[in-house]
Every structure is written in structure tokens, then in C-alpha cells.
CSV table of C-alpha atoms in Angstrom, one decimal:
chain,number,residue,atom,x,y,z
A,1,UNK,CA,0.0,0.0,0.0
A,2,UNK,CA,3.0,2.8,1.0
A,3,UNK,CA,4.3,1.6,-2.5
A,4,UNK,CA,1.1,2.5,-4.3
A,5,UNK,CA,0.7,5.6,-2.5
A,6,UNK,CA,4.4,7.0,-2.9
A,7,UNK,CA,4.8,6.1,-6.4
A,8,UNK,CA,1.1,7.9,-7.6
A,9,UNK,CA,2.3,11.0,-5.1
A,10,UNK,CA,5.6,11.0,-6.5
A,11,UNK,CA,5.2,11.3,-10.2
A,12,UNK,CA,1.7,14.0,-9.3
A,13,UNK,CA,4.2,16.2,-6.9
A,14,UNK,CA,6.6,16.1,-10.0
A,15,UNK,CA,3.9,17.1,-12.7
A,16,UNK,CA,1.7,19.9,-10.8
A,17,UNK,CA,3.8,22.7,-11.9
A,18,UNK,CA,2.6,21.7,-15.4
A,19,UNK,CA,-0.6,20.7,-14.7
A,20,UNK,CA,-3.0,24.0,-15.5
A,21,UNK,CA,-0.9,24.5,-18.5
A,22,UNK,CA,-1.4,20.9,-19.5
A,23,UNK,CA,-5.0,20.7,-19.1
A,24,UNK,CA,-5.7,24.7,-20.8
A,25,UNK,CA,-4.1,23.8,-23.6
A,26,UNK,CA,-3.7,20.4,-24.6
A,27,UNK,CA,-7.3,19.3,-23.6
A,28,UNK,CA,-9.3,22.7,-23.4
A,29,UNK,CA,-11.8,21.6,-25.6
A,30,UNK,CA,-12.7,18.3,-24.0
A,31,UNK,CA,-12.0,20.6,-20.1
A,32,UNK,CA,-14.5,23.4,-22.0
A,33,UNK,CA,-17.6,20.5,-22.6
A,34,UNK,CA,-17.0,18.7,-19.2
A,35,UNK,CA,-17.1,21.9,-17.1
A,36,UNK,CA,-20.9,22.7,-18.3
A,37,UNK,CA,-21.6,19.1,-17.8
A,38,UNK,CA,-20.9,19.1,-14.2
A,39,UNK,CA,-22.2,22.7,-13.2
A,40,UNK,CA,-25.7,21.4,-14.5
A,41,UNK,CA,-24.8,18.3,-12.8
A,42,UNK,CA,-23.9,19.9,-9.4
A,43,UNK,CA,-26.5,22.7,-9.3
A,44,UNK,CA,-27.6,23.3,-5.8
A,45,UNK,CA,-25.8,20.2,-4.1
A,46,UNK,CA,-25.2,20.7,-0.3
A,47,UNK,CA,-21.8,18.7,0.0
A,48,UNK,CA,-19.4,17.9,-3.1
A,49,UNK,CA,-16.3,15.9,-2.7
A,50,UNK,CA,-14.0,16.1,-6.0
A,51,UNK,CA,-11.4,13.3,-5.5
A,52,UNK,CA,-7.8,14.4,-7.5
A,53,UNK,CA,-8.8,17.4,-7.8
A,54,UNK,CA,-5.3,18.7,-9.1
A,55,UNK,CA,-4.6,22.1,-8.8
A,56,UNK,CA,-8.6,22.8,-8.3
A,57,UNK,CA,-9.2,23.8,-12.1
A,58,UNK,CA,-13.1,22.0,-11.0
A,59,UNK,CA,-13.9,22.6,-7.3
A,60,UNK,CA,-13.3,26.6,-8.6
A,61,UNK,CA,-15.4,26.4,-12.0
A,62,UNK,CA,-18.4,24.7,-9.7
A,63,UNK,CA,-18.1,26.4,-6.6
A,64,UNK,CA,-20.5,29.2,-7.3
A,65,UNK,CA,-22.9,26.2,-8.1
A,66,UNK,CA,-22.5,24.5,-4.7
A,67,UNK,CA,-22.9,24.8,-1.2
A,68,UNK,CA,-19.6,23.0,-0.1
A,69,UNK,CA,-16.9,21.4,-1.5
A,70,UNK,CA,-14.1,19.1,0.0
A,71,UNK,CA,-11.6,18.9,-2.7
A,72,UNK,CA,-8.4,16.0,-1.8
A,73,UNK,CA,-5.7,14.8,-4.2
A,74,UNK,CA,-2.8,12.3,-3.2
A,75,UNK,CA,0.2,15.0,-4.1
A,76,UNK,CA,0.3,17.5,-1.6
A,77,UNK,CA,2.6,19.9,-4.2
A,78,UNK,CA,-1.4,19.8,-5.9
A,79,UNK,CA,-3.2,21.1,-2.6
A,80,UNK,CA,-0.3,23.3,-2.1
A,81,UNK,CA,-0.6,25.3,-6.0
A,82,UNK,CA,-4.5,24.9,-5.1
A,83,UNK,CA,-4.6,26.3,-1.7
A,84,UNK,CA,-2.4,29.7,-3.3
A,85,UNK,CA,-4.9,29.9,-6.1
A,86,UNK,CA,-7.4,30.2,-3.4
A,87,UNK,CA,-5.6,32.7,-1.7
A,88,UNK,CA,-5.9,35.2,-4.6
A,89,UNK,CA,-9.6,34.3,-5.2
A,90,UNK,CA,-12.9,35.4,-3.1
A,91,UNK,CA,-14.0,31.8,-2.7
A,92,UNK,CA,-14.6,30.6,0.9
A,93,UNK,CA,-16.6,27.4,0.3
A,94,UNK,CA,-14.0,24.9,-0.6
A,95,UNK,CA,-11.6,22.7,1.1
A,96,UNK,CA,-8.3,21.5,0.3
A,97,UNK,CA,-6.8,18.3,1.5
A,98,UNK,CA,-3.9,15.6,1.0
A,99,UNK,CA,-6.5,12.7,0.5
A,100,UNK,CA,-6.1,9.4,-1.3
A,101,UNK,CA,-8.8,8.0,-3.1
A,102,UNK,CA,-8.4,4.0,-1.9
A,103,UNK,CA,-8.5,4.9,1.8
A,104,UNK,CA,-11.2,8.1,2.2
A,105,UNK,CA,-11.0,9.9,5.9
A,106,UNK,CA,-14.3,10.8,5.7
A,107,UNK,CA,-17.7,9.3,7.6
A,108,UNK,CA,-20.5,7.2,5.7
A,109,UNK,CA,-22.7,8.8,3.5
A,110,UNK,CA,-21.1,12.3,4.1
A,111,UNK,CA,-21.4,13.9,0.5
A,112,UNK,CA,-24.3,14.6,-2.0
A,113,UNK,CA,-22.0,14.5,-4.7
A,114,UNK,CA,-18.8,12.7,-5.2
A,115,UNK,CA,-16.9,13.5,-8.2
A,116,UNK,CA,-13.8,11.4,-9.4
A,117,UNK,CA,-12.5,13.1,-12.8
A,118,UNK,CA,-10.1,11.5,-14.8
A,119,UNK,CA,-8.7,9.1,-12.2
A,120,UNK,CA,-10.1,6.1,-12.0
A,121,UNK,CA,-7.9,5.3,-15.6
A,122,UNK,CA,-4.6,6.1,-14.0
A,123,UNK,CA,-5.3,4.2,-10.5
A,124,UNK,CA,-3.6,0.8,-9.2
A,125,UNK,CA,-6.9,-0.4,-7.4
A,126,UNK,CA,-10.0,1.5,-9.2
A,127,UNK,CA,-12.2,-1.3,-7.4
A,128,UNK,CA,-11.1,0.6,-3.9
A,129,UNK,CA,-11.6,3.6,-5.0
A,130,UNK,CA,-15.3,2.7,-6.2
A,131,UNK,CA,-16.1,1.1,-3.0
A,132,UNK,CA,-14.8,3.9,-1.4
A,133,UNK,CA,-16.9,6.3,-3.5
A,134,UNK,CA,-19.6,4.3,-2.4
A,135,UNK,CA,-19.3,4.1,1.2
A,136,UNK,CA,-19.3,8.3,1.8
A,137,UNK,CA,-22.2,8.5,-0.8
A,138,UNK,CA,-25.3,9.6,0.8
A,139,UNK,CA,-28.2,8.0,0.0
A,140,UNK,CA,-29.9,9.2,-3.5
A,141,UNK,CA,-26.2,10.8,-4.2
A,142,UNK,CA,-24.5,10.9,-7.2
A,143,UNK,CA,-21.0,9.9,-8.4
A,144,UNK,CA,-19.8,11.8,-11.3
A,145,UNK,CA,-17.3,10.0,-13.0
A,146,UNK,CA,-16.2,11.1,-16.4
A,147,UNK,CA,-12.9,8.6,-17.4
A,148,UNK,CA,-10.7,8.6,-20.4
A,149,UNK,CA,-11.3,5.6,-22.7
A,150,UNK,CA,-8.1,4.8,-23.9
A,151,UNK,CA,-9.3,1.3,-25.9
A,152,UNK,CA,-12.0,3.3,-27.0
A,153,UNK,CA,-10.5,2.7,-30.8
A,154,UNK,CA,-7.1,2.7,-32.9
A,155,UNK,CA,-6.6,6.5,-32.3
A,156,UNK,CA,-7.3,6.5,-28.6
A,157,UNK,CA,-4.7,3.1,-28.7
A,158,UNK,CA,-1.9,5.0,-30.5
A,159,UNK,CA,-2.0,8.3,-28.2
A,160,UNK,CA,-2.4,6.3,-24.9
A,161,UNK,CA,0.8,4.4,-25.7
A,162,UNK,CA,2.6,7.5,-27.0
A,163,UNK,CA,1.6,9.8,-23.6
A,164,UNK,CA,2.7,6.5,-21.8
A,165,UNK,CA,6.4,7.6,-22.6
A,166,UNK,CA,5.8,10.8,-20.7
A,167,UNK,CA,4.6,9.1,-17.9
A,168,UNK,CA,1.1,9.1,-18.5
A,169,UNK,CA,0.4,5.7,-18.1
A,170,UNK,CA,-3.2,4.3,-18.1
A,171,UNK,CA,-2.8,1.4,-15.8
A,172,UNK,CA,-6.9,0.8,-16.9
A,173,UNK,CA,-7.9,1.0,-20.4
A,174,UNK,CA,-11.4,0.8,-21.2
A,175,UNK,CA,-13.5,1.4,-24.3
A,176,UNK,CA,-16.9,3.1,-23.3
A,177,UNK,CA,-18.7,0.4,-22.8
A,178,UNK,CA,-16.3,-1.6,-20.9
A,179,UNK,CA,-16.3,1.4,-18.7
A,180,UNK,CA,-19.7,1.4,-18.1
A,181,UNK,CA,-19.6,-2.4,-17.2
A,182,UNK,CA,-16.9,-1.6,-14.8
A,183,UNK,CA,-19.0,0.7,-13.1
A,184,UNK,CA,-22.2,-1.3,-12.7
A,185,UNK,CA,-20.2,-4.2,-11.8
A,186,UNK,CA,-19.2,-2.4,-8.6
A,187,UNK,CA,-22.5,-1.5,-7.6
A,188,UNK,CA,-23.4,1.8,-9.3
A,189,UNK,CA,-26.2,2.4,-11.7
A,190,UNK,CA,-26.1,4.3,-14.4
A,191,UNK,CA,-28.2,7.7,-14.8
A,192,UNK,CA,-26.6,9.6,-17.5
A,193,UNK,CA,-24.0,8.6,-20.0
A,194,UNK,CA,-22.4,10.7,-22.4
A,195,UNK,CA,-19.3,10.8,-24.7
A,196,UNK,CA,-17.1,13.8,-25.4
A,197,UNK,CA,-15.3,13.5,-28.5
A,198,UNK,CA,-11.8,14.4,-28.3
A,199,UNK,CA,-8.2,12.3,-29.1
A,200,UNK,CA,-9.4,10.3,-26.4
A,201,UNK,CA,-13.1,10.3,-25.8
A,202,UNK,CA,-14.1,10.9,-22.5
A,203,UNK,CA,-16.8,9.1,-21.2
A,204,UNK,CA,-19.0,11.2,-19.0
A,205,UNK,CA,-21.0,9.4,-16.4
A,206,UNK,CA,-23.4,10.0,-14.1
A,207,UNK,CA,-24.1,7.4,-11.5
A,208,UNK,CA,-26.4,6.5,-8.1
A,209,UNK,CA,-25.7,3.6,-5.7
């Protein structure tokens, strides 16, 4: 388990400098469609947890959309570039936190919302994570979970491998519907599901235990 969690912390610590640049460029498209998506999503929730939540490009965009949100990620460089954002922004209603996705600090059925964005793709143990989800769900919550589908087709096969090289390694690769099965078979159901096209399509889903 300390292996798991050093080496996912370890290459996240390395990357957050590059992160907002990485995701405003290289994927502002798919980033443009999936903020809009969750916002309508979210709308008047009570308590959101966003789980790797980066440098806090989504707790911000939906924070004026919320009540509360508890926003953890496993690199605490992340929270740290996060927490300074804050600083130089008049939002009061989230929380940072070191957090890891497998082993949530949190009570049962804490959160209205849970949203795991782009994660569950790059994880060792997604399973956990799921589970996990699932246990600080309240009940008639929601888990958002839009996930990269990088078996999704030959394209999506050839760029996975290539971002591989630069560490971006998809320990999980799903096409959409594999996905979807994934999901289910840990005990969600599925509400919503909706692809964004893109160089990898993202596969937007909206789930209930």
C-alpha cells in the first residue's frame, strides 16, 4: 500500500507545476464540454467531494454552483498550488486536502456528490476507490465519473501508448462500454452517460448507488 501511494504521489508532486498548463491547452476543448456538464450536474448540491482534484481547475469552476466542496488529491505539491490559487480568489466554500482516493478519511454517506474526474484510468486499485466512493455517498447521491477511454478505438490506442512515454500511463484501459460495465459491476447504476469526443473520448457518467 505505501508503495502504491508513494509512487502515484511522486510522479503527481513532479507534474503539478505543469498541470494548469497541460490541461488549458492540450485538452481545453474536452475541459470546456465537461465543465458545463458538471455545473448542471452539481447545481444546488449541499456537500461535493472532488477526488484528485489537481490544482482545483473543478472545485473553482463549480463552486458558485455549490454549497460545499471538500476537494483532496494524493500530491500535496497539488493542494499546495491549489490552496495559493485560493488565496488570490474570493471563494470561501472549498476545502483542500492531502487525501487518497483508496483509503477516504471521511464518515458514511457524508457527500451529496462525489466527483472522481479522470482518475479512476490512472489508478492501481480503481475497485477501492469505487467502493470507497460508495461508502461516503449519501443515499440518493451521485457519483460523477467522467474517465478517459483509452481502448476506445485505434486513435485513442496509439496516443495512450505515445503519452505513456511521458509518464502518463493508463494502468486501466477501457473502451466506453467496458467502462460502463466496470461501473455497474461495482454497484453503481447508471443515470446519465455521455461521450465527449476528443483524441481520447471521454466518457461522461453520471451514477447513483
Amino acid at each position: 500500500m505505501k508503495n502504491r501511494v508513494e509512487k502515484e504521489r511522486g510522479f503527481w508532486n513532479s507534474f503539478s507545476g505543469k498541470y494548469d498548463s497541460f490541461i488549458n491547452s492540450t485538452l481545453a476543448p474536452t475541459y470546456k464540454q465537461l465543465y458545463q456538464k458538471l455545473k448542471t450536474d452539481v447545481f444546488g448540491s449541499a456537500k461535493v467531494l472532488e477526488i484528485a482534484t489537481g490544482t482545483g481547475l473543478i472545485a473553482f469552476e463549480i463552486s458558485s454552483d455549490v454549497n460545499e466542496i471538500t476537494a483532496i488529491d494524493i500530491a500535496p505539491e497539488m493542494i499546495r498550488i491549489a490552496s495559493e490559487k485560493q488565496s488570490t480568489q474570493n471563494i470561501q466554500n472549498v476545502i483542500f486536502e492531502v487525501g487518497d482516493s483508496c483509503n477516504l478519511s471521511f464518515e458514511d454517506s457524508s457527500f451529496d456528490v462525489v466527483i472522481a474526474s479522470n482518475v479512476l484510468h490512472l489508478l492501481f486499485d480503481p475497485e477501492k476507490s469505487l467502493s470507497e466512493i460508495r461508502r461516503v455517498l449519501k443515499p440518493g447521491g451521485f457519483a460523477i465519473l467522467p474517465t478517459f477511454c483509452h481502448a476506445e478505438n485505434f486513435k485513442s490506442r496509439i496516443i495512450s501508448n505515445f503519452i505513456s512515454l511521458f509518464g502518463f500511463r493508463a494502468r486501466n484501459k477501457w473502451t466506453t462500454k467496458s467502462f460502463e460495465s466496470f461501473v455497474t459491476k461495482n454497484s453503481f447504476k447508471i443515470v446519465k452517460s455521455e461521450i465527449i469526443f476528443g483524441k481520447i473520448p471521454l466518457l461522461y457518467l453520471l451514477t447513483g448507488k
